[in-house]
Amino acid sequence: MIILGIETSCDETSAAVVEDGNKVHSNIVASQQDLHSKFGGVVPEIACRAHTDTIITVIDKAVSEASIKMSNIDAISIANTPGLIGALLIGLTAAKTLSWILKKPLITVNHLHAHIYASKIENEDIDYPAISLVVSGGHTSLFLTHSETNYEPIGGTIDDAAGEAFDKVGKILGLGYPAGPEIDNISLKGNEKAIQFPRSYLKKGSLDFSFSGIKTAVLYHCMGQDSRNASEIPKLTDQEIADIAASFQEAVVDVLVDKTIFAANKFTSKSIIIGGGVACNSRLRQKLTDAATRRDIPMFYPSKKLCMDNAAMVAGLAYHKYGEKEFSSLEVEAMP
Ligand code: KG4
Ligand code: ZN
């Protein structure tokens, strides 16, 4: 079963050809990072124009790299929620058009479920139920995953997403966008105990997250209490930046690890899965793996290419929806 996947929910235009849910024949990702970096964040209008400009080339490349013909494709899949509405619509329109022309079923998937599924592409032996944490630029969500196609939401952020906190703190520290990978790197030279930033756990037993407080705490730390003019942050030495980055990262990682492990115990999960861009973070991978191993729970995360937005995770998940005959009509809509 050969499925073409398309992903345009944010600032990556991606298309992939995946066979039987895990054989990735191609996974083309056209990143728009350079277009957005000078604005310090994703500009929706620019994202939409770039998706429109590149989507056909990206699909063509995915098909030719997989050495197949369009007529070999058994189904077209697309992430139609959540994301930037204009960006989602471009991928969805391309997917609907191909489904109509090729007379093949259309399968819509949830982008967050696809981030969780990404681990399954490289690890056949994930047992369910699993506690799954999606940490990306737009989301921090916990799911109780019952199967490849059944995801029960059990917690999420009430304000900033984890990746958004990394990117905003990066801006305070004068780093580039997106700042997550740089904070990860710089932290290796910093002392994570240098500053005790607050860890927000919300109500006892809560599986929700809040990261806006820590971002403000970093700003106050850099500015003193007078943070009104955030553009005038006093010059920091490289070591100060490394210490702040490492201390901030440690606080975010502690909360993510503690809540994920709490959920795994609460629901007696057989596995822990992480996905999304922040799942590339080396400290998160290390601390969560250590905590899971101590409790004898197998922990899974995808390789870096499959952590970031990509269409292979979409086509892989769609294979299981195909098995359950979960098809969408051409009237299906995009939901932000
Ligand atoms: O999943 P993704 O590619 O796009 C969204 O769906 O948002 O995630 C992008 C996010 C950005 O906020 C970026 O800063 C963050 O993932 N990120 C990281 C790392 N690599 C990417 N955050 C922390 N550590 C990293 N190594
Ligand atoms: Zn994503």
mmCIF file of C-alpha atoms and ligand atoms in Angstrom:
data_model
loop_
_atom_site.group_PDB
_atom_site.id
_atom_site.type_symbol
_atom_site.label_atom_id
_atom_site.label_comp_id
_atom_site.label_asym_id
_atom_site.label_seq_id
_atom_site.Cartn_x
_atom_site.Cartn_y
_atom_site.Cartn_z
ATOM 1 C CA MET A 1 0.000 0.000 0.000
ATOM 2 C CA ILE A 2 1.669 3.219 -1.200
ATOM 3 C CA ILE A 3 0.492 6.498 0.312
ATOM 4 C CA LEU A 4 1.465 10.031 -0.677
ATOM 5 C CA GLY A 5 1.547 12.349 2.352
ATOM 6 C CA ILE A 6 1.394 16.152 2.317
ATOM 7 C CA GLU A 7 2.166 18.509 5.217
ATOM 8 C CA THR A 8 1.810 22.306 5.127
ATOM 9 C CA SER A 9 0.510 23.175 8.595
ATOM 10 C CA CYS A 10 3.146 25.807 9.432
ATOM 11 C CA ASP A 11 6.440 26.787 7.809
ATOM 12 C CA GLU A 12 7.569 23.573 6.114
ATOM 13 C CA THR A 13 6.229 22.371 2.775
ATOM 14 C CA SER A 14 6.598 18.611 2.758
ATOM 15 C CA ALA A 15 5.562 15.611 0.679
ATOM 16 C CA ALA A 16 6.468 11.957 1.211
ATOM 17 C CA VAL A 17 5.854 8.534 -0.254
ATOM 18 C CA VAL A 18 5.512 5.813 2.391
ATOM 19 C CA GLU A 19 4.708 2.141 1.888
ATOM 20 C CA ASP A 20 2.767 0.086 4.459
ATOM 21 C CA GLY A 21 3.067 2.742 7.176
ATOM 22 C CA ASN A 22 6.835 2.551 7.717
ATOM 23 C CA LYS A 23 8.880 2.171 4.534
ATOM 24 C CA VAL A 24 9.813 5.750 3.711
ATOM 25 C CA HIS A 25 10.661 5.943 -0.006
ATOM 26 C CA SER A 26 10.944 9.745 0.044
ATOM 27 C CA ASN A 27 10.383 12.555 2.550
ATOM 28 C CA ILE A 28 10.998 15.985 0.975
ATOM 29 C CA VAL A 29 10.945 18.986 3.323
ATOM 30 C CA ALA A 30 11.250 22.540 1.966
ATOM 31 C CA SER A 31 11.899 24.699 5.017
ATOM 32 C CA GLN A 32 10.899 28.363 5.015
ATOM 33 C CA GLN A 33 13.132 29.138 8.000
ATOM 34 C CA ASP A 34 15.228 31.689 6.090
ATOM 35 C CA LEU A 35 12.117 33.628 5.043
ATOM 36 C CA HIS A 36 10.792 33.939 8.607
ATOM 37 C CA SER A 37 13.982 34.249 10.652
ATOM 38 C CA LYS A 38 14.425 37.997 10.102
ATOM 39 C CA PHE A 39 10.949 38.537 11.616
ATOM 40 C CA GLY A 40 11.737 36.402 14.686
ATOM 41 C CA GLY A 41 8.721 34.138 14.067
ATOM 42 C CA VAL A 42 6.448 32.669 11.402
ATOM 43 C CA VAL A 43 4.611 35.285 9.316
ATOM 44 C CA PRO A 44 1.406 33.556 8.107
ATOM 45 C CA GLU A 45 1.099 35.526 4.853
ATOM 46 C CA ILE A 46 4.700 34.709 3.888
ATOM 47 C CA ALA A 47 4.184 31.061 4.849
ATOM 48 C CA CYS A 48 1.126 30.785 2.578
ATOM 49 C CA ARG A 49 2.890 32.340 -0.409
ATOM 50 C CA ALA A 50 5.893 30.052 0.031
ATOM 51 C CA HIS A 51 3.662 26.940 0.283
ATOM 52 C CA THR A 52 1.881 27.974 -2.927
ATOM 53 C CA ASP A 53 5.210 28.536 -4.703
ATOM 54 C CA THR A 54 6.789 25.221 -3.691
ATOM 55 C CA ILE A 55 4.065 22.627 -3.176
ATOM 56 C CA ILE A 56 3.966 21.257 -6.720
ATOM 57 C CA THR A 57 7.759 20.995 -6.951
ATOM 58 C CA VAL A 58 7.899 19.275 -3.560
ATOM 59 C CA ILE A 59 5.223 16.717 -4.522
ATOM 60 C CA ASP A 60 6.946 16.049 -7.866
ATOM 61 C CA LYS A 61 10.257 15.533 -6.095
ATOM 62 C CA ALA A 62 8.723 13.144 -3.538
ATOM 63 C CA VAL A 63 7.220 11.026 -6.315
ATOM 64 C CA SER A 64 10.357 10.965 -8.475
ATOM 65 C CA GLU A 65 12.704 10.256 -5.540
ATOM 66 C CA ALA A 66 10.486 7.304 -4.598
ATOM 67 C CA SER A 67 10.869 6.037 -8.185
ATOM 68 C CA ILE A 68 7.145 5.527 -8.599
ATOM 69 C CA LYS A 69 4.515 6.864 -10.980
ATOM 70 C CA MET A 70 1.536 8.881 -9.802
ATOM 71 C CA SER A 71 -0.626 5.929 -10.868
ATOM 72 C CA ASN A 72 1.133 3.685 -8.276
ATOM 73 C CA ILE A 73 -0.239 5.769 -5.408
ATOM 74 C CA ASP A 74 -3.076 4.065 -3.475
ATOM 75 C CA ALA A 75 -4.217 7.040 -1.362
ATOM 76 C CA ILE A 76 -3.490 10.720 -0.705
ATOM 77 C CA SER A 77 -3.079 11.902 2.889
ATOM 78 C CA ILE A 78 -2.911 15.364 4.384
ATOM 79 C CA ALA A 79 -2.697 16.915 7.862
ATOM 80 C CA ASN A 80 -5.769 19.180 7.899
ATOM 81 C CA THR A 81 -5.577 20.259 11.578
ATOM 82 C CA PRO A 82 -4.211 22.002 13.657
ATOM 83 C CA GLY A 83 -2.048 24.737 12.143
ATOM 84 C CA LEU A 84 -2.187 28.069 10.342
ATOM 85 C CA ILE A 85 -5.483 28.076 8.474
ATOM 86 C CA GLY A 86 -4.148 29.523 5.201
ATOM 87 C CA ALA A 87 -1.176 27.144 5.227
ATOM 88 C CA LEU A 88 -3.358 24.092 5.935
ATOM 89 C CA LEU A 89 -5.704 25.066 3.106
ATOM 90 C CA ILE A 90 -2.917 25.031 0.513
ATOM 91 C CA GLY A 91 -1.911 21.448 1.315
ATOM 92 C CA LEU A 92 -5.531 20.354 1.629
ATOM 93 C CA THR A 93 -6.426 21.829 -1.754
ATOM 94 C CA ALA A 94 -3.457 20.052 -3.378
ATOM 95 C CA ALA A 95 -4.443 16.766 -1.692
ATOM 96 C CA LYS A 96 -8.105 17.067 -2.725
ATOM 97 C CA THR A 97 -7.109 17.841 -6.311
ATOM 98 C CA LEU A 98 -4.810 14.801 -6.521
ATOM 99 C CA SER A 99 -7.442 12.576 -4.901
ATOM 100 C CA TRP A 100 -9.998 13.730 -7.478
ATOM 101 C CA ILE A 101 -7.695 13.443 -10.510
ATOM 102 C CA LEU A 102 -6.193 10.068 -9.525
ATOM 103 C CA LYS A 103 -9.541 8.755 -8.187
ATOM 104 C CA LYS A 104 -7.836 7.607 -4.989
ATOM 105 C CA PRO A 105 -9.144 7.944 -1.410
ATOM 106 C CA LEU A 106 -8.370 11.077 0.596
ATOM 107 C CA ILE A 107 -7.237 10.520 4.195
ATOM 108 C CA THR A 108 -7.019 13.453 6.612
ATOM 109 C CA VAL A 109 -4.935 13.202 9.762
ATOM 110 C CA ASN A 110 -4.364 15.336 12.839
ATOM 111 C CA HIS A 111 -0.885 16.904 12.734
ATOM 112 C CA LEU A 112 -0.276 16.187 16.461
ATOM 113 C CA HIS A 113 -1.244 12.517 16.113
ATOM 114 C CA ALA A 114 1.180 12.335 13.178
ATOM 115 C CA HIS A 115 4.004 13.693 15.403
ATOM 116 C CA ILE A 116 3.296 10.820 17.817
ATOM 117 C CA TYR A 117 3.071 8.280 14.997
ATOM 118 C CA ALA A 118 6.548 9.378 13.789
ATOM 119 C CA SER A 119 8.174 7.114 16.423
ATOM 120 C CA LYS A 120 6.283 4.108 15.084
ATOM 121 C CA ILE A 121 7.950 4.499 11.666
ATOM 122 C CA GLU A 122 11.295 3.574 13.209
ATOM 123 C CA ASN A 123 10.085 1.334 16.065
ATOM 124 C CA GLU A 124 7.693 -1.475 15.226
ATOM 125 C CA ASP A 125 7.541 -2.674 18.827
ATOM 126 C CA ILE A 126 5.747 0.204 20.593
ATOM 127 C CA ASP A 127 3.172 -1.210 23.035
ATOM 128 C CA TYR A 128 -0.107 0.524 23.856
ATOM 129 C CA PRO A 129 -1.506 2.225 25.812
ATOM 130 C CA ALA A 130 1.269 4.788 25.556
ATOM 131 C CA ILE A 131 1.640 8.216 27.099
ATOM 132 C CA SER A 132 2.567 10.545 24.255
ATOM 133 C CA LEU A 133 3.954 14.043 24.601
ATOM 134 C CA VAL A 134 3.895 16.387 21.597
ATOM 135 C CA VAL A 135 6.207 19.358 22.083
ATOM 136 C CA SER A 136 6.481 21.755 19.164
ATOM 137 C CA GLY A 137 6.492 25.441 18.305
ATOM 138 C CA GLY A 138 2.703 25.565 18.492
ATOM 139 C CA HIS A 139 1.746 22.794 20.924
ATOM 140 C CA THR A 140 2.506 21.066 24.183
ATOM 141 C CA SER A 141 0.010 18.228 24.475
ATOM 142 C CA LEU A 142 -0.263 14.941 26.329
ATOM 143 C CA PHE A 143 -2.261 12.086 24.861
ATOM 144 C CA LEU A 144 -3.202 8.663 26.143
ATOM 145 C CA THR A 145 -2.574 6.717 22.941
ATOM 146 C CA HIS A 146 -4.635 3.523 22.703
ATOM 147 C CA SER A 147 -3.540 2.514 19.185
ATOM 148 C CA GLU A 148 -2.076 4.039 16.003
ATOM 149 C CA THR A 149 -5.442 5.643 15.298
ATOM 150 C CA ASN A 150 -6.831 6.369 18.774
ATOM 151 C CA TYR A 151 -5.458 9.400 20.650
ATOM 152 C CA GLU A 152 -7.183 10.627 23.823
ATOM 153 C CA PRO A 153 -6.159 14.176 24.868
ATOM 154 C CA ILE A 154 -5.343 14.323 28.599
ATOM 155 C CA GLY A 155 -3.475 17.633 28.954
ATOM 156 C CA GLY A 156 -2.119 20.663 27.127
ATOM 157 C CA THR A 157 -0.654 24.096 27.557
ATOM 158 C CA ILE A 158 -2.846 26.876 28.887
ATOM 159 C CA ASP A 159 -0.603 29.579 27.366
ATOM 160 C CA ASP A 160 2.712 29.300 25.485
ATOM 161 C CA ALA A 161 3.882 26.069 23.851
ATOM 162 C CA ALA A 162 7.262 24.669 24.928
ATOM 163 C CA GLY A 163 8.903 25.487 21.562
ATOM 164 C CA GLU A 164 7.424 28.977 21.673
ATOM 165 C CA ALA A 165 9.057 29.486 25.111
ATOM 166 C CA PHE A 166 12.433 28.357 23.687
ATOM 167 C CA ASP A 167 12.014 30.753 20.744
ATOM 168 C CA LYS A 168 10.948 33.728 22.929
ATOM 169 C CA VAL A 169 13.751 33.178 25.437
ATOM 170 C CA GLY A 170 16.140 32.906 22.482
ATOM 171 C CA LYS A 171 14.974 36.325 21.350
ATOM 172 C CA ILE A 172 15.643 37.782 24.833
ATOM 173 C CA LEU A 173 19.146 36.268 24.718
ATOM 174 C CA GLY A 174 19.781 37.657 21.219
ATOM 175 C CA LEU A 175 19.856 34.249 19.505
ATOM 176 C CA GLY A 176 18.507 33.454 16.028
ATOM 177 C CA TYR A 177 15.098 31.995 15.140
ATOM 178 C CA PRO A 178 14.104 29.248 15.798
ATOM 179 C CA ALA A 179 16.149 29.317 18.986
ATOM 180 C CA GLY A 180 15.468 25.795 20.311
ATOM 181 C CA PRO A 181 18.458 24.084 18.668
ATOM 182 C CA GLU A 182 20.817 26.932 19.672
ATOM 183 C CA ILE A 183 19.649 26.914 23.308
ATOM 184 C CA ASP A 184 20.154 23.126 23.308
ATOM 185 C CA ASN A 185 23.755 23.598 22.073
ATOM 186 C CA ILE A 186 24.714 26.603 24.185
ATOM 187 C CA SER A 187 23.355 24.879 27.304
ATOM 188 C CA LEU A 188 26.083 22.264 26.999
ATOM 189 C CA LYS A 189 28.545 24.996 28.055
ATOM 190 C CA GLY A 190 26.285 26.396 30.790
ATOM 191 C CA ASN A 191 25.487 25.519 34.394
ATOM 192 C CA GLU A 192 21.858 24.402 34.692
ATOM 193 C CA LYS A 193 21.907 25.141 38.417
ATOM 194 C CA ALA A 194 23.138 28.741 37.995
ATOM 195 C CA ILE A 195 19.654 30.281 38.214
ATOM 196 C CA GLN A 196 16.614 28.727 39.845
ATOM 197 C CA PHE A 197 13.853 29.596 37.359
ATOM 198 C CA PRO A 198 10.265 28.775 38.436
ATOM 199 C CA ARG A 199 8.724 25.440 37.472
ATOM 200 C CA SER A 200 5.003 25.785 36.956
ATOM 201 C CA TYR A 201 3.052 22.616 37.843
ATOM 202 C CA LEU A 202 -0.416 24.252 38.129
ATOM 203 C CA LYS A 203 -2.917 22.378 40.380
ATOM 204 C CA LYS A 204 -1.791 19.157 42.075
ATOM 205 C CA GLY A 205 -2.218 16.284 39.615
ATOM 206 C CA SER A 206 -2.811 18.613 36.674
ATOM 207 C CA LEU A 207 -1.601 17.360 33.290
ATOM 208 C CA ASP A 208 -1.741 20.871 31.823
ATOM 209 C CA PHE A 209 1.295 23.068 31.210
ATOM 210 C CA SER A 210 2.125 26.771 31.502
ATOM 211 C CA PHE A 211 5.319 28.288 30.113
ATOM 212 C CA SER A 212 4.559 31.999 29.970
ATOM 213 C CA GLY A 213 5.794 32.576 33.564
ATOM 214 C CA ILE A 214 9.258 31.199 32.945
ATOM 215 C CA LYS A 215 9.672 33.370 29.854
ATOM 216 C CA THR A 216 8.863 36.440 31.985
ATOM 217 C CA ALA A 217 11.215 35.201 34.711
ATOM 218 C CA VAL A 218 14.059 35.033 32.166
ATOM 219 C CA LEU A 219 13.228 38.554 30.994
ATOM 220 C CA TYR A 220 13.266 39.893 34.609
ATOM 221 C CA HIS A 221 16.518 38.061 35.277
ATOM 222 C CA CYS A 222 18.170 39.715 32.254
ATOM 223 C CA MET A 223 16.653 43.173 32.774
ATOM 224 C CA GLY A 224 16.275 43.476 36.503
ATOM 225 C CA GLN A 225 12.682 44.323 37.502
ATOM 226 C CA ASP A 226 12.488 47.077 34.882
ATOM 227 C CA SER A 227 11.496 44.997 31.838
ATOM 228 C CA ARG A 228 9.381 47.702 30.180
ATOM 229 C CA ASN A 229 11.904 48.275 27.471
ATOM 230 C CA ALA A 230 12.787 44.718 26.567
ATOM 231 C CA SER A 231 14.837 45.843 23.583
ATOM 232 C CA GLU A 232 17.426 47.293 25.965
ATOM 233 C CA ILE A 233 18.671 44.145 27.596
ATOM 234 C CA PRO A 234 22.103 44.753 29.106
ATOM 235 C CA LYS A 235 24.956 43.058 27.254
ATOM 236 C CA LEU A 236 25.483 39.553 28.608
ATOM 237 C CA THR A 237 28.733 37.582 28.446
ATOM 238 C CA ASP A 238 28.790 34.268 26.565
ATOM 239 C CA GLN A 239 29.004 32.431 29.890
ATOM 240 C CA GLU A 240 26.012 34.338 31.314
ATOM 241 C CA ILE A 241 23.997 33.468 28.194
ATOM 242 C CA ALA A 242 25.001 29.804 28.481
ATOM 243 C CA ASP A 243 24.038 29.707 32.186
ATOM 244 C CA ILE A 244 20.659 31.362 31.569
ATOM 245 C CA ALA A 245 19.967 29.054 28.598
ATOM 246 C CA ALA A 246 20.905 25.920 30.561
ATOM 247 C CA SER A 247 18.886 26.971 33.641
ATOM 248 C CA PHE A 248 15.840 27.843 31.523
ATOM 249 C CA GLN A 249 16.064 24.585 29.567
ATOM 250 C CA GLU A 250 16.406 22.591 32.793
ATOM 251 C CA ALA A 251 13.238 24.149 34.245
ATOM 252 C CA VAL A 252 11.186 23.427 31.090
ATOM 253 C CA VAL A 253 12.557 19.882 30.797
ATOM 254 C CA ASP A 254 11.871 19.139 34.496
ATOM 255 C CA VAL A 255 8.187 20.036 34.106
ATOM 256 C CA LEU A 256 7.830 18.079 30.838
ATOM 257 C CA VAL A 257 9.504 15.004 32.354
ATOM 258 C CA ASP A 258 7.631 15.112 35.679
ATOM 259 C CA LYS A 259 4.198 15.479 34.072
ATOM 260 C CA THR A 260 4.862 12.794 31.461
ATOM 261 C CA ILE A 261 6.053 10.323 34.108
ATOM 262 C CA PHE A 262 3.110 11.240 36.374
ATOM 263 C CA ALA A 263 0.721 10.501 33.475
ATOM 264 C CA ALA A 264 2.529 7.244 32.642
ATOM 265 C CA ASN A 265 2.057 6.059 36.251
ATOM 266 C CA LYS A 266 -1.530 7.275 36.448
ATOM 267 C CA PHE A 267 -2.571 5.397 33.293
ATOM 268 C CA THR A 268 -0.127 2.457 33.753
ATOM 269 C CA SER A 269 1.180 3.024 30.271
ATOM 270 C CA LYS A 270 3.321 0.431 28.526
ATOM 271 C CA SER A 271 5.380 3.005 26.593
ATOM 272 C CA ILE A 272 6.268 6.683 26.531
ATOM 273 C CA ILE A 273 6.509 8.476 23.186
ATOM 274 C CA ILE A 274 7.666 12.017 22.431
ATOM 275 C CA GLY A 275 7.367 13.906 19.154
ATOM 276 C CA GLY A 276 7.498 17.405 17.652
ATOM 277 C CA GLY A 277 10.429 19.781 17.168
ATOM 278 C CA VAL A 278 11.285 20.092 20.883
ATOM 279 C CA ALA A 279 11.598 16.293 21.029
ATOM 280 C CA CYS A 280 14.992 16.938 19.316
ATOM 281 C CA ASN A 281 16.171 18.505 22.578
ATOM 282 C CA SER A 282 19.078 16.473 23.917
ATOM 283 C CA ARG A 283 18.425 17.260 27.602
ATOM 284 C CA LEU A 284 14.730 16.290 27.296
ATOM 285 C CA ARG A 285 15.651 13.032 25.545
ATOM 286 C CA GLN A 286 18.248 12.216 28.188
ATOM 287 C CA LYS A 287 16.203 13.088 31.301
ATOM 288 C CA LEU A 288 12.993 11.454 30.068
ATOM 289 C CA THR A 289 14.841 8.306 28.984
ATOM 290 C CA ASP A 290 16.527 8.110 32.430
ATOM 291 C CA ALA A 291 13.239 8.636 34.276
ATOM 292 C CA ALA A 292 11.386 6.089 32.099
ATOM 293 C CA THR A 293 14.194 3.516 32.402
ATOM 294 C CA ARG A 294 14.115 3.832 36.217
ATOM 295 C CA ARG A 295 10.428 2.830 36.030
ATOM 296 C CA ASP A 296 10.986 0.131 33.423
ATOM 297 C CA ILE A 297 8.874 1.897 30.810
ATOM 298 C CA PRO A 298 10.249 1.796 27.248
ATOM 299 C CA MET A 299 10.683 5.281 25.845
ATOM 300 C CA PHE A 300 10.566 6.166 22.128
ATOM 301 C CA TYR A 301 11.468 9.258 20.145
ATOM 302 C CA PRO A 302 11.959 9.713 16.402
ATOM 303 C CA SER A 303 15.187 10.612 14.631
ATOM 304 C CA LYS A 304 15.583 14.387 14.204
ATOM 305 C CA LYS A 305 14.206 14.545 10.649
ATOM 306 C CA LEU A 306 11.011 12.809 11.769
ATOM 307 C CA CYS A 307 10.691 15.025 14.896
ATOM 308 C CA MET A 308 10.352 18.199 12.852
ATOM 309 C CA ASP A 309 7.356 18.817 10.587
ATOM 310 C CA ASN A 310 7.434 16.285 7.733
ATOM 311 C CA ALA A 311 5.001 14.396 5.526
ATOM 312 C CA ALA A 312 6.299 10.855 6.162
ATOM 313 C CA MET A 313 4.601 10.883 9.573
ATOM 314 C CA VAL A 314 1.340 11.911 7.844
ATOM 315 C CA ALA A 315 1.504 9.162 5.199
ATOM 316 C CA GLY A 316 2.552 6.586 7.826
ATOM 317 C CA LEU A 317 -0.412 7.308 10.085
ATOM 318 C CA ALA A 318 -2.756 7.400 7.073
ATOM 319 C CA TYR A 319 -1.888 3.755 6.300
ATOM 320 C CA HIS A 320 -3.566 2.706 9.573
ATOM 321 C CA LYS A 321 -6.579 4.916 8.881
ATOM 322 C CA TYR A 322 -6.822 3.276 5.451
ATOM 323 C CA GLY A 323 -6.974 -0.093 7.212
ATOM 324 C CA GLU A 324 -9.961 1.204 9.197
ATOM 325 C CA LYS A 325 -11.519 2.710 6.043
ATOM 326 C CA GLU A 326 -11.428 6.177 7.585
ATOM 327 C CA PHE A 327 -11.653 8.204 4.393
ATOM 328 C CA SER A 328 -12.626 11.864 3.974
ATOM 329 C CA SER A 329 -14.896 13.392 1.367
ATOM 330 C CA LEU A 330 -13.733 16.217 -0.898
ATOM 331 C CA GLU A 331 -15.844 18.558 1.268
ATOM 332 C CA VAL A 332 -13.606 18.052 4.315
ATOM 333 C CA GLU A 333 -12.348 21.340 5.786
ATOM 334 C CA ALA A 334 -9.126 22.579 7.340
ATOM 335 C CA MET A 335 -9.319 23.457 11.058
ATOM 336 C CA PRO A 336 -6.731 25.786 12.648
HETATM 337 O O1 KG4 B 1 7.354 20.442 15.247
HETATM 338 P P1 KG4 B 1 8.028 21.654 14.692
HETATM 339 O O2 KG4 B 1 9.009 21.454 13.564
HETATM 340 O O3 KG4 B 1 6.980 22.699 14.166
HETATM 341 C C1 KG4 B 1 5.746 22.950 14.787
HETATM 342 O O4 KG4 B 1 4.794 22.153 14.536
HETATM 343 O O5 KG4 B 1 5.728 23.915 15.572
HETATM 344 O O6 KG4 B 1 8.736 22.390 15.951
HETATM 345 C C2 KG4 B 1 9.456 23.602 15.837
HETATM 346 C C3 KG4 B 1 9.894 24.006 17.247
HETATM 347 C C4 KG4 B 1 10.562 25.393 17.316
HETATM 348 O O7 KG4 B 1 9.939 26.133 18.349
HETATM 349 C C5 KG4 B 1 12.015 25.074 17.653
HETATM 350 O O8 KG4 B 1 12.653 26.082 18.420
HETATM 351 C C6 KG4 B 1 11.859 23.799 18.454
HETATM 352 O O9 KG4 B 1 10.850 23.073 17.774
HETATM 353 N N1 KG4 B 1 13.108 22.990 18.503
HETATM 354 C C7 KG4 B 1 13.813 22.750 19.624
HETATM 355 C C8 KG4 B 1 14.945 21.987 19.244
HETATM 356 N N2 KG4 B 1 14.876 21.772 17.889
HETATM 357 C C9 KG4 B 1 13.730 22.401 17.451
HETATM 358 N N3 KG4 B 1 13.593 23.118 20.892
HETATM 359 C C10 KG4 B 1 14.500 22.726 21.818
HETATM 360 N N4 KG4 B 1 15.600 22.012 21.532
HETATM 361 C C11 KG4 B 1 15.867 21.617 20.259
HETATM 362 N N5 KG4 B 1 16.966 20.894 19.991
HETATM 363 ZN ZN ZN B 2 4.580 20.129 14.093
#
